Short mmCIF file of C-alpha atoms in Angstrom, two decimals:
data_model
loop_
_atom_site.label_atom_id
_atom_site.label_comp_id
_atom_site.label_asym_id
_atom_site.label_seq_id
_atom_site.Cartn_x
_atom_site.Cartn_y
_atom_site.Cartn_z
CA UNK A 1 108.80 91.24 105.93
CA UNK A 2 111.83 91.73 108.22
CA UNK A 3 113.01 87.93 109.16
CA UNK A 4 115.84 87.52 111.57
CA UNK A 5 118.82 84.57 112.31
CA UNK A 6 118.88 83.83 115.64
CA UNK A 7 122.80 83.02 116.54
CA UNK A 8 121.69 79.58 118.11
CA UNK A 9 119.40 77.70 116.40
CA UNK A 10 119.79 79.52 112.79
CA UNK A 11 116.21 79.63 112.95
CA UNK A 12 114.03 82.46 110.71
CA UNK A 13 111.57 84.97 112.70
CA UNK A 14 110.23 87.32 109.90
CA UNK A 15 108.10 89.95 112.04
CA UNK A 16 106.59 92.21 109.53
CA UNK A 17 102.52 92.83 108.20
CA UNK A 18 104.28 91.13 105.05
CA UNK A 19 105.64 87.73 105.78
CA UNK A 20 106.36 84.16 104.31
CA UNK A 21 105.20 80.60 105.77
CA UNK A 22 108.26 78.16 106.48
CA UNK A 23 108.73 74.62 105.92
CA UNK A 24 111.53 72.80 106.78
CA UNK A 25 114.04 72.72 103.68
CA UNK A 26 117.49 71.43 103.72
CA UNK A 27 118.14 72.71 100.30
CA UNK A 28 120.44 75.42 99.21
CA UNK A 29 118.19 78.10 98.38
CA UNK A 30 118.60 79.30 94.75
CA UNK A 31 118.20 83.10 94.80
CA UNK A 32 120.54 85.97 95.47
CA UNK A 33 122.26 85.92 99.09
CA UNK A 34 123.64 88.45 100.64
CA UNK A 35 126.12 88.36 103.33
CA UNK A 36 125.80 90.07 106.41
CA UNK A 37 127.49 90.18 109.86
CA UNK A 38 125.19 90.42 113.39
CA UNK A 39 122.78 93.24 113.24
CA UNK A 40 122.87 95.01 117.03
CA UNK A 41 119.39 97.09 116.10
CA UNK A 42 116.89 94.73 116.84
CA UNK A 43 116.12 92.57 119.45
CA UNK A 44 114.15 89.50 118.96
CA UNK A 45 111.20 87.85 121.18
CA UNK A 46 112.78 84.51 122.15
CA UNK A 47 108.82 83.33 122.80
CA UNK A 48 108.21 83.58 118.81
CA UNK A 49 108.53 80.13 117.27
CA UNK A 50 110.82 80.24 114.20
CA UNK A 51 111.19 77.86 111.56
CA UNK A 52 113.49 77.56 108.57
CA UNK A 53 112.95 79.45 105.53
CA UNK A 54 112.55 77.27 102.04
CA UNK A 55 112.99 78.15 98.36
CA UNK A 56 112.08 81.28 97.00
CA UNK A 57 108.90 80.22 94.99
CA UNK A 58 110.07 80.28 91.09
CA UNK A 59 106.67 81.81 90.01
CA UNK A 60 107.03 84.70 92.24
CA UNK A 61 110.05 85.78 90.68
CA UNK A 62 109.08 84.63 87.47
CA UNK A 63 105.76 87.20 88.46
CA UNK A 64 108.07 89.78 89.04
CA UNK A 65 110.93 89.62 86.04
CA UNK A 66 107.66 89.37 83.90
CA UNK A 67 106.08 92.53 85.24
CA UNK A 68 108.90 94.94 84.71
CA UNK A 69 109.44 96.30 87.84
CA UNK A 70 112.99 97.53 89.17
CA UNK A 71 112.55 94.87 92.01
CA UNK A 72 114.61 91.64 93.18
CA UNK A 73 113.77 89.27 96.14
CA UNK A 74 117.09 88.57 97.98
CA UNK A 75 118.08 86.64 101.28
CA UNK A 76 120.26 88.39 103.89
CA UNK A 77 121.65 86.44 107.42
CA UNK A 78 120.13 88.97 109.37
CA UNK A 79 116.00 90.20 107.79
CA UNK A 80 115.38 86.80 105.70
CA UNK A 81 113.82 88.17 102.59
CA UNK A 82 113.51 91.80 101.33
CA UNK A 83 112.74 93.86 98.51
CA UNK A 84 116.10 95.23 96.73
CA UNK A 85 116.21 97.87 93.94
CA UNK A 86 118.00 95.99 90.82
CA UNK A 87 118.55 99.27 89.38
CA UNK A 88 118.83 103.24 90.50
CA UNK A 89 115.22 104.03 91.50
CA UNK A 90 114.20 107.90 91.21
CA UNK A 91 112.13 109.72 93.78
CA UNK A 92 108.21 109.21 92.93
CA UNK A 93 108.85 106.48 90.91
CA UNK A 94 106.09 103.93 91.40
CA UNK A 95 107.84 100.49 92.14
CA UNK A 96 104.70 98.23 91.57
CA UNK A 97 100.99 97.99 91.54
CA UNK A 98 98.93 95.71 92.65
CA UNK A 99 95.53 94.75 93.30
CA UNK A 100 95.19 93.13 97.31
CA UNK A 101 94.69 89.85 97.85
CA UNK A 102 91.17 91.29 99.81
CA UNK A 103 90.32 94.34 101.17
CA UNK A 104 87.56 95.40 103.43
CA UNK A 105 85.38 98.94 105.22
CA UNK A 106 82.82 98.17 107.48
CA UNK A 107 81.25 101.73 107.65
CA UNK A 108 78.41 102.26 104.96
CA UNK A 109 80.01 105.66 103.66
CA UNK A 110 82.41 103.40 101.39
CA UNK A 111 82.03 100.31 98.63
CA UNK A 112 82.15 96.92 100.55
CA UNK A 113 83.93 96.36 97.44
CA UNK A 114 86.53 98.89 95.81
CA UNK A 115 86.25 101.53 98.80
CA UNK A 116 85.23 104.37 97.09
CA UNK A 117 83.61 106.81 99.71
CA UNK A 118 79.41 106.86 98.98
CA UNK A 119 78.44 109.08 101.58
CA UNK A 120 75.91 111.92 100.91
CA UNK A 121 78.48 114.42 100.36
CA UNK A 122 80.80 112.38 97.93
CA UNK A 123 80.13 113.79 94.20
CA UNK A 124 82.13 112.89 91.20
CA UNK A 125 82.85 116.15 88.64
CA UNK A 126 82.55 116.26 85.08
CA UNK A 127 86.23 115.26 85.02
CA UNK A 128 86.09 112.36 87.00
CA UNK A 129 87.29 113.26 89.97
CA UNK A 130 85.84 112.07 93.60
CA UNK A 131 85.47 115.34 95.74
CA UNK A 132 83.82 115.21 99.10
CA UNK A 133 81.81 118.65 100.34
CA UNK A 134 83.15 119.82 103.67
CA UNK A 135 80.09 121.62 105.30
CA UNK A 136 78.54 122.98 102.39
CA UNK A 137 75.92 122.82 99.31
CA UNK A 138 77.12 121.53 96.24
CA UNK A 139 77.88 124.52 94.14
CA UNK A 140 74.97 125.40 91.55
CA UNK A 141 77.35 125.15 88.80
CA UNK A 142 78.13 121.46 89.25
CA UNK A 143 74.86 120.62 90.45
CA UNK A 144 73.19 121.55 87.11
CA UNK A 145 76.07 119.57 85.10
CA UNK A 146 74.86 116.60 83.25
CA UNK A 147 78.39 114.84 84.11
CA UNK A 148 78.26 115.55 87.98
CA UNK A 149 77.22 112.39 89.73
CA UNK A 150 76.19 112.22 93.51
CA UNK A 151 78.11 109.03 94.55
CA UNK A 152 75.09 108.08 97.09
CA UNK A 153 72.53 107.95 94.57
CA UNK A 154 74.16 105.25 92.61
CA UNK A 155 74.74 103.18 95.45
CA UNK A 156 72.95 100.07 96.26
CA UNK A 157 72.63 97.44 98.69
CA UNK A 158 73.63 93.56 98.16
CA UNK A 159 70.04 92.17 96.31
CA UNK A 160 69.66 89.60 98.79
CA UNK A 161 70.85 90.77 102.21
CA UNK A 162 70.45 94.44 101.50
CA UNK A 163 73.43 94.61 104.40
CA UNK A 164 76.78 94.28 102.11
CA UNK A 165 76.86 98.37 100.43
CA UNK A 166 78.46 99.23 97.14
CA UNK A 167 79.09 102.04 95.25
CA UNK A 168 76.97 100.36 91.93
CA UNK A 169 75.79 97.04 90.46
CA UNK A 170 79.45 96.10 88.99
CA UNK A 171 81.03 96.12 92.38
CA UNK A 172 78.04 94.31 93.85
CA UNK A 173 78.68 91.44 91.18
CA UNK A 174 82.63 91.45 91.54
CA UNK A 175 81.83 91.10 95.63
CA UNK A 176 79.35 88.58 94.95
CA UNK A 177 82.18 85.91 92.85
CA UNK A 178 84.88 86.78 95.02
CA UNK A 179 83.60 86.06 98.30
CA UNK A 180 80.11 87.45 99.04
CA UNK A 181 78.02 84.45 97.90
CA UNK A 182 79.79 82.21 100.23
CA UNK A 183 78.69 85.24 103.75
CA UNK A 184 75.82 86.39 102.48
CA UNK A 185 72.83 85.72 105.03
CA UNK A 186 70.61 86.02 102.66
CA UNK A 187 66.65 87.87 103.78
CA UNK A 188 66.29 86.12 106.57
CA UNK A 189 65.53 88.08 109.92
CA UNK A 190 66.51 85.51 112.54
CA UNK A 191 70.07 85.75 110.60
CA UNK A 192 70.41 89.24 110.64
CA UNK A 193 69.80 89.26 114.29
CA UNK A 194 71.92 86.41 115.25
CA UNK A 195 73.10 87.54 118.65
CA UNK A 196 76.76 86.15 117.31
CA UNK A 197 77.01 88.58 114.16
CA UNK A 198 75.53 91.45 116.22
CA UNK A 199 78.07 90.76 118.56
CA UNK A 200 81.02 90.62 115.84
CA UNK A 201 80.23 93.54 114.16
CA UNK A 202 79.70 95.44 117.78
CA UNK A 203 83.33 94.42 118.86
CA UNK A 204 84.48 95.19 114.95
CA UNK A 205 83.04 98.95 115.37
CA UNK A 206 84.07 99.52 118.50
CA UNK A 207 87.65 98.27 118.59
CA UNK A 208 87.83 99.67 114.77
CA UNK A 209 89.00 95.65 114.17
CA UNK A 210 88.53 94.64 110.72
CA UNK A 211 90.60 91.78 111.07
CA UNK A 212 87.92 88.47 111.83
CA UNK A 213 85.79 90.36 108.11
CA UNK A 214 89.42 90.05 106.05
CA UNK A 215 89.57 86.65 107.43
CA UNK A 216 86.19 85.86 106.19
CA UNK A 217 86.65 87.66 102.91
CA UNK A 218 89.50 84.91 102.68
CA UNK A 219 87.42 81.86 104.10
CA UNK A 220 85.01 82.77 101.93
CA UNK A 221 87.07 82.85 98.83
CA UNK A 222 89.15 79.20 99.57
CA UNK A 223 85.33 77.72 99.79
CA UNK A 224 84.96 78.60 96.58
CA UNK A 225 87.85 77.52 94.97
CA UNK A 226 87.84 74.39 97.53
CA UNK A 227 83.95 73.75 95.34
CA UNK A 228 85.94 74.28 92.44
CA UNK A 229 88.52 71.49 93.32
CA UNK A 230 91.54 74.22 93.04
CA UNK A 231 92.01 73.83 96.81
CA UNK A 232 91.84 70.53 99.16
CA UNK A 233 91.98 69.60 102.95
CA UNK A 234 95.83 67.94 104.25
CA UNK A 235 96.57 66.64 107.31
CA UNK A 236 99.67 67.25 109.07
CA UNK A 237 101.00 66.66 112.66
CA UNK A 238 99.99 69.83 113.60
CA UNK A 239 95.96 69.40 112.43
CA UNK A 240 94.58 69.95 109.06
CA UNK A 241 95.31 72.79 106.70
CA UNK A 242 94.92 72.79 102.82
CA UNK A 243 97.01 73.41 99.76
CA UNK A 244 96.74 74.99 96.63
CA UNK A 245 94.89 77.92 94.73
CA UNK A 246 94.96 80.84 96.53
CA UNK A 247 95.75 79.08 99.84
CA UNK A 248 99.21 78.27 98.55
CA UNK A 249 99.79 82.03 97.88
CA UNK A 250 98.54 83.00 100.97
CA UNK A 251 101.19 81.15 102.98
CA UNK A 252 103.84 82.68 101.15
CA UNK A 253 102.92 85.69 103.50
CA UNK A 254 103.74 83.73 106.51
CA UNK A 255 106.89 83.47 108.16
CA UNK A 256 106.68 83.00 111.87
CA UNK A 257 104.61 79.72 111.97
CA UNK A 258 101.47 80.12 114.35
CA UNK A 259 101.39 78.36 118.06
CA UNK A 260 99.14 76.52 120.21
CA UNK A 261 98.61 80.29 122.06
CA UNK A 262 97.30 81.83 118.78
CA UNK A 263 94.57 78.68 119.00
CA UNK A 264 93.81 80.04 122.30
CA UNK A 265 93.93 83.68 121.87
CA UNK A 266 91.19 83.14 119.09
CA UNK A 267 89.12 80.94 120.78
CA UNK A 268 86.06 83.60 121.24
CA UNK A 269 86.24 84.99 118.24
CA UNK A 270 86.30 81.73 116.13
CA UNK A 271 83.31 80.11 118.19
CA UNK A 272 81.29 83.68 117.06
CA UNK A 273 82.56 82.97 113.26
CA UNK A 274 81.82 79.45 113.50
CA UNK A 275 77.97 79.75 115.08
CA UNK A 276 77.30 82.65 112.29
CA UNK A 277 78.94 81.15 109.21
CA UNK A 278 79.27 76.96 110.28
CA UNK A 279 76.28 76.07 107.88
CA UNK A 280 77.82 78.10 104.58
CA UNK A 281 81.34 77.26 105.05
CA UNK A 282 82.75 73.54 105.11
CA UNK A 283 84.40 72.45 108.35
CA UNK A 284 87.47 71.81 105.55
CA UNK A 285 87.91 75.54 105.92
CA UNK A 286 86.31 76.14 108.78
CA UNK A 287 88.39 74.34 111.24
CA UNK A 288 90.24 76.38 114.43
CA UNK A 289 93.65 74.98 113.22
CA UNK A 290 92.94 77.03 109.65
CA UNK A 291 91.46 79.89 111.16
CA UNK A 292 94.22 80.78 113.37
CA UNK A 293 96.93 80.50 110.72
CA UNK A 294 95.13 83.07 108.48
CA UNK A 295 94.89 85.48 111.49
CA UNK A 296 98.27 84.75 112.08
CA UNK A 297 99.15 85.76 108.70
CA UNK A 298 96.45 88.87 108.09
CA UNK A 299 97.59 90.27 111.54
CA UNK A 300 101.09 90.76 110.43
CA UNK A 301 100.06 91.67 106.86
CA UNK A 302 96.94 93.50 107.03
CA UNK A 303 97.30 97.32 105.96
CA UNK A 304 95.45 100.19 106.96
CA UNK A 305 94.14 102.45 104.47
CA UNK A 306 94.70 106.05 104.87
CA UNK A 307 93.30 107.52 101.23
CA UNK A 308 93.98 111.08 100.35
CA UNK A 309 90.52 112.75 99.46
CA UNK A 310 89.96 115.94 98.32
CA UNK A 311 87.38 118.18 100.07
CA UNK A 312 85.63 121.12 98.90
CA UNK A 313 84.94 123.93 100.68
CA UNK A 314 83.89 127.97 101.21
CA UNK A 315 87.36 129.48 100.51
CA UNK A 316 88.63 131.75 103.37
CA UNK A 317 87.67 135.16 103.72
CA UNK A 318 90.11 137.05 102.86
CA UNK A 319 89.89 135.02 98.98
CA UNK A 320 87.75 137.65 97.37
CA UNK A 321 88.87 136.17 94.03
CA UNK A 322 87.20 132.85 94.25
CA UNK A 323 84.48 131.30 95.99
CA UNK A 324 85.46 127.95 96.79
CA UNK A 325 88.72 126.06 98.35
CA UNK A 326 89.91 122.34 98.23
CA UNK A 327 91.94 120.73 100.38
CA UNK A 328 93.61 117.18 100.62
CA UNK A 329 92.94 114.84 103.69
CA UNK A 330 94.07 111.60 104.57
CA UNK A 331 90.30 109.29 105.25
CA UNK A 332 91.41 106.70 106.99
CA UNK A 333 88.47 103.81 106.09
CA UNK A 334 89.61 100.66 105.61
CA UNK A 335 92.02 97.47 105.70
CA UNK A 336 93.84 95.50 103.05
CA UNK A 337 96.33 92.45 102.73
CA UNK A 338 98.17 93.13 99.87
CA UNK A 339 100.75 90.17 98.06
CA UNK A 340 103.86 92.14 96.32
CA UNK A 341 103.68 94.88 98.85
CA UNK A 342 104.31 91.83 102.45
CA UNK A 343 107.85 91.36 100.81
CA UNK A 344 108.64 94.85 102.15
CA UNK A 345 110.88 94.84 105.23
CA UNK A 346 110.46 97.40 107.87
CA UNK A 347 112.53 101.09 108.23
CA UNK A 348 111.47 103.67 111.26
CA UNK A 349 113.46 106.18 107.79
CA UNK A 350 111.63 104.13 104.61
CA UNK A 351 112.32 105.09 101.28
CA UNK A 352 108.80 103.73 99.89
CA UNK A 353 105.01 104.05 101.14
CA UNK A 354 102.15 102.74 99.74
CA UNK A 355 99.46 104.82 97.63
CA UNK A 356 96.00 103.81 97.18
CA UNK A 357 94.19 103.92 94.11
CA UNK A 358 90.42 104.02 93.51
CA UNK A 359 89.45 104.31 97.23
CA UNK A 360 91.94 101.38 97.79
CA UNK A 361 90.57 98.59 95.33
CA UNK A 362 94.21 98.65 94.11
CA UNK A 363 97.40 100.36 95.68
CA UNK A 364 100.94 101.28 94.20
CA UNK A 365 103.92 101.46 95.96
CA UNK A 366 106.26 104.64 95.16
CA UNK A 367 109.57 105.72 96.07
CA UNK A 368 110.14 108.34 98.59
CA UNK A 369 113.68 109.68 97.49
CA UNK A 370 116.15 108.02 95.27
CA UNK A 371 117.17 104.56 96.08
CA UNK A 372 120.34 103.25 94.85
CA UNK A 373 121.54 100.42 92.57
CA UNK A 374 121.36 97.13 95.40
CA UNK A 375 119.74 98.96 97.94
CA UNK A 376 116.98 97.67 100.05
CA UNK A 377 113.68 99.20 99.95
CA UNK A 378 112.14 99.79 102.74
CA UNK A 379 108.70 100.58 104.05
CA UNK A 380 107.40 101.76 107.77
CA UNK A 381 105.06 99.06 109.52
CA UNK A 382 103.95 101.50 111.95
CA UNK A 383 102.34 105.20 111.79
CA UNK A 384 104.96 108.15 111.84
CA UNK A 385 102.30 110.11 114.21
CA UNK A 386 103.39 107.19 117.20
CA UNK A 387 106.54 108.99 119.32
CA UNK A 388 109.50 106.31 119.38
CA UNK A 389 108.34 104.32 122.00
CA UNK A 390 105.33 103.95 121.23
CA UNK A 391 106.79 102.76 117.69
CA UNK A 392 108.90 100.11 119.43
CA UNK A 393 106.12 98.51 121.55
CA UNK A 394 103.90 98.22 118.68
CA UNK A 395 106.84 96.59 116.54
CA UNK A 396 107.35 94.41 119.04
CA UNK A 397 104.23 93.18 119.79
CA UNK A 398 102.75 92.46 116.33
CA UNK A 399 105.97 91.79 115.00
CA UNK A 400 108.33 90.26 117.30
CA UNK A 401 111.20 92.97 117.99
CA UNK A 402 112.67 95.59 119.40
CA UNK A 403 113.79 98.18 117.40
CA UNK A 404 117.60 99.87 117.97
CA UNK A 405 117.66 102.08 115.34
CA UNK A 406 118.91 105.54 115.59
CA UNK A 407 115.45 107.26 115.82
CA UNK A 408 113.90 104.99 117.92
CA UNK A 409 117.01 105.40 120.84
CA UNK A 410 117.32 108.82 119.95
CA UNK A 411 113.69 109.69 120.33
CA UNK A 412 112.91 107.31 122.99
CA UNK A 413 112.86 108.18 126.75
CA UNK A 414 114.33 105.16 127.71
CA UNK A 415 117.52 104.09 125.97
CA UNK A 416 116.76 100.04 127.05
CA UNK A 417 119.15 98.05 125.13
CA UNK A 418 116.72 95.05 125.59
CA UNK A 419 112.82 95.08 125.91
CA UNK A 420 110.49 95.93 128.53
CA UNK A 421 109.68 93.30 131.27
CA UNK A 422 105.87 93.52 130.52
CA UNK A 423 106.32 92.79 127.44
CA UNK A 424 108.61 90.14 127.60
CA UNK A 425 109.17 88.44 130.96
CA UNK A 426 112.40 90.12 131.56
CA UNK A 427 114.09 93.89 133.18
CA UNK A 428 115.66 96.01 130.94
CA UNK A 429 118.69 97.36 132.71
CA UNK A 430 118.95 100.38 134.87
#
């Protein structure tokens, strides 16, 4: 997302949960540049290691002229590549839709594979909407209806290691060719108890980390594809990685290239993947070097899913004219890495948030007010319920800087012009 030039080195750092990978490129890139002079809102973690940023890929604009929507990539000095509105954009306009590259829940109220909540109290009406019952019985009216569906009773497990849940048999074959056939451990009890995956999905609950399962999701998807000859193994000076399929889009979300430290950092959690998973997924894709560059890249991309779902319930008392109330809630249930959407560059004031659609299997991104002709569009990396500071050491630490924007100084207790010595190494003045 956001990519910076340092002053130095002219060297790219693109902190943002939407980036792009850089290789060295001494060619002029060929899309639309725009000139800017030195930004003094941000500053940038000098322990980040930057690399140059190459071509725009032709098919991803291609993808996007194709499509329709009112969207252009462009390079600035200062943020790298953004999202810019190629014509006047109106408020609630939906800029694009797309379906994420994976997604993931771990609780077994929601489809391992599109999201949708299948807890006891979900219910679809006669209409087709998805209500949820807040405390009470479903109403007699809807419960005689031929057309009202209890969600939980057309669940069903994965056939073979009745652990995977989905919301029917369509989403349990769709999980099954996208990745599920590569993780599934199959009826066997020794497997299900493996000390290893207990201990993953312990850490995953408690920590609410969903982050090692995307990964896996993706693993599990290059194996595939690597069986299918679309992907293959390279070796560079920096260890093995691979190229092409869906590997070669995948990169295009990462632009601050992963370090020796992020090898380290993961050390524990790859030794649990690789003693749970080493015997269904080829050390081609299941080597440390590979591993940490996709957690590199879902770490700065992954999104969290907050889905608005409407709940029924008694209506208040003093409603003598009708029985029942609904109100709309934010569920907040799962994780995504989405493609289009990492292109976004981050604003503490965005003019565009993301919407989820069916539980989250696909997600749109509309505007917030009217964006103008050129204009950037912007989204918020980080929740609007942090206070400013809180907003500037999470920006910082997953994506490498310190915001100076006019709501974060404002709203901040501390006016530092530079960042905090624990996080960095150095004092911010006095």
């Amino acid at each position: 997302m956001i990519s910076y030039w340092s002053n130095t080195s002219r060297s790219v750092i693109k902190p943002g949960p939407r980036t792009v990978h850089h290789r060295r490129c001494s060619t002029t890139p060929k899309f639309h540049v725009e000139e800017e002079k030195d930004h003094p809102l941000f500053t940038l973690d000098p322990n980040q290691q930057i690399v140059e940023p190459p071509e725009l890929p032709e098919k991803l604009s291609k993808e996007i002229d194709r499509k329709g929507w009112p969207l252009e990539i462009r390079w600035t000095e200062m943020k790298g590549r953004g999202m810019f509105a190629n014509r006047k954009i109106h408020k609630g306009e939906v800029l694009l839709r797309e379906t994420p590259f994976v997604q993931v829940s771990t609780s077994p109220d929601f489809c391992h594979n599109c999201l949708r909540n299948i807890s006891k109290d979900a219910y679809t009406l006669p209409s087709g909407a998805d209500i949820v019952l807040d405390g009470i019985e479903v109403p007699e009216g809807l419960a005689n209806h031929p057309k009202t569906q209890h969600r939980q009773t057309l669940a069903c497990n994965c056939r073979d290691c009745k652990e995977e849940r989905y919301c029917g048999r369509t989403c349990e074959e769709e999980s099954w060719n996208h990745h599920h056939s590569e993780l599934c451990i199959g009826n066997d009890p020794s497997a299900k108890t493996n000390s290893s995956l207990l201990e993953l999905k312990t850490r995953a609950l408690a920590n609410d980390e969903r982050t090692p399962f995307l990964i896996l999701q993706i693993m599990a998807k290059l194996q595939i594809e690597l069986d299918q000859r679309r992907v293959h193994q390279v070796y560079t000076a920096r260890g093995s990685t691979l190229q092409g399929g869906s590997w070669d889009r995948l990169i295009a979300l990462d632009h601050v290239q992963y370090t020796p430290q992020d090898i380290l950092d993961t050390r524990q959690e790859y030794q649990l993947i690789s003693q749970i998973y080493g015997k269904k997924i080829s050390s081609q894709i299941l080597s440390h070097s590979v591993y940490a560059q996709i957690r590199s890249i879902v770490k700065k991309n992954a999104v969290s899913l907050d889905v608005p779902t409407v709940f029924l319930s008694m209506a208040p008392a003093h409603r003598l004219d009708i029985k029942y109330g609904t109100s709309m809630q934010g569920v907040e249930h799962g994780s995504i890495l989405p493609y289009y959407g990492a292109f976004f560059n981050h604003s503490c004031n965005p003019n565009t948030a993301m919407e989820p659609i069916n539980g989250g299997k696909d997600v749109s991104w509309v505007a917030l007010k009217e964006i103008g002709f050129g204009e950037e569009v912007t989204i918020s990396y980080v929740s609007s319920e942090l206070s400013a500071w809180e907003k500037r050491e999470e920006l910082f630490e997953v994506w490498g800087f310190w915001c100076h924007c006019p709501e974060c100084e404002t709203g901040s207790e501390n006016n530092w012009g530079s960042v905090p010595e624990d996080l960095i190494g150095f004092h911010p003045p006095q």
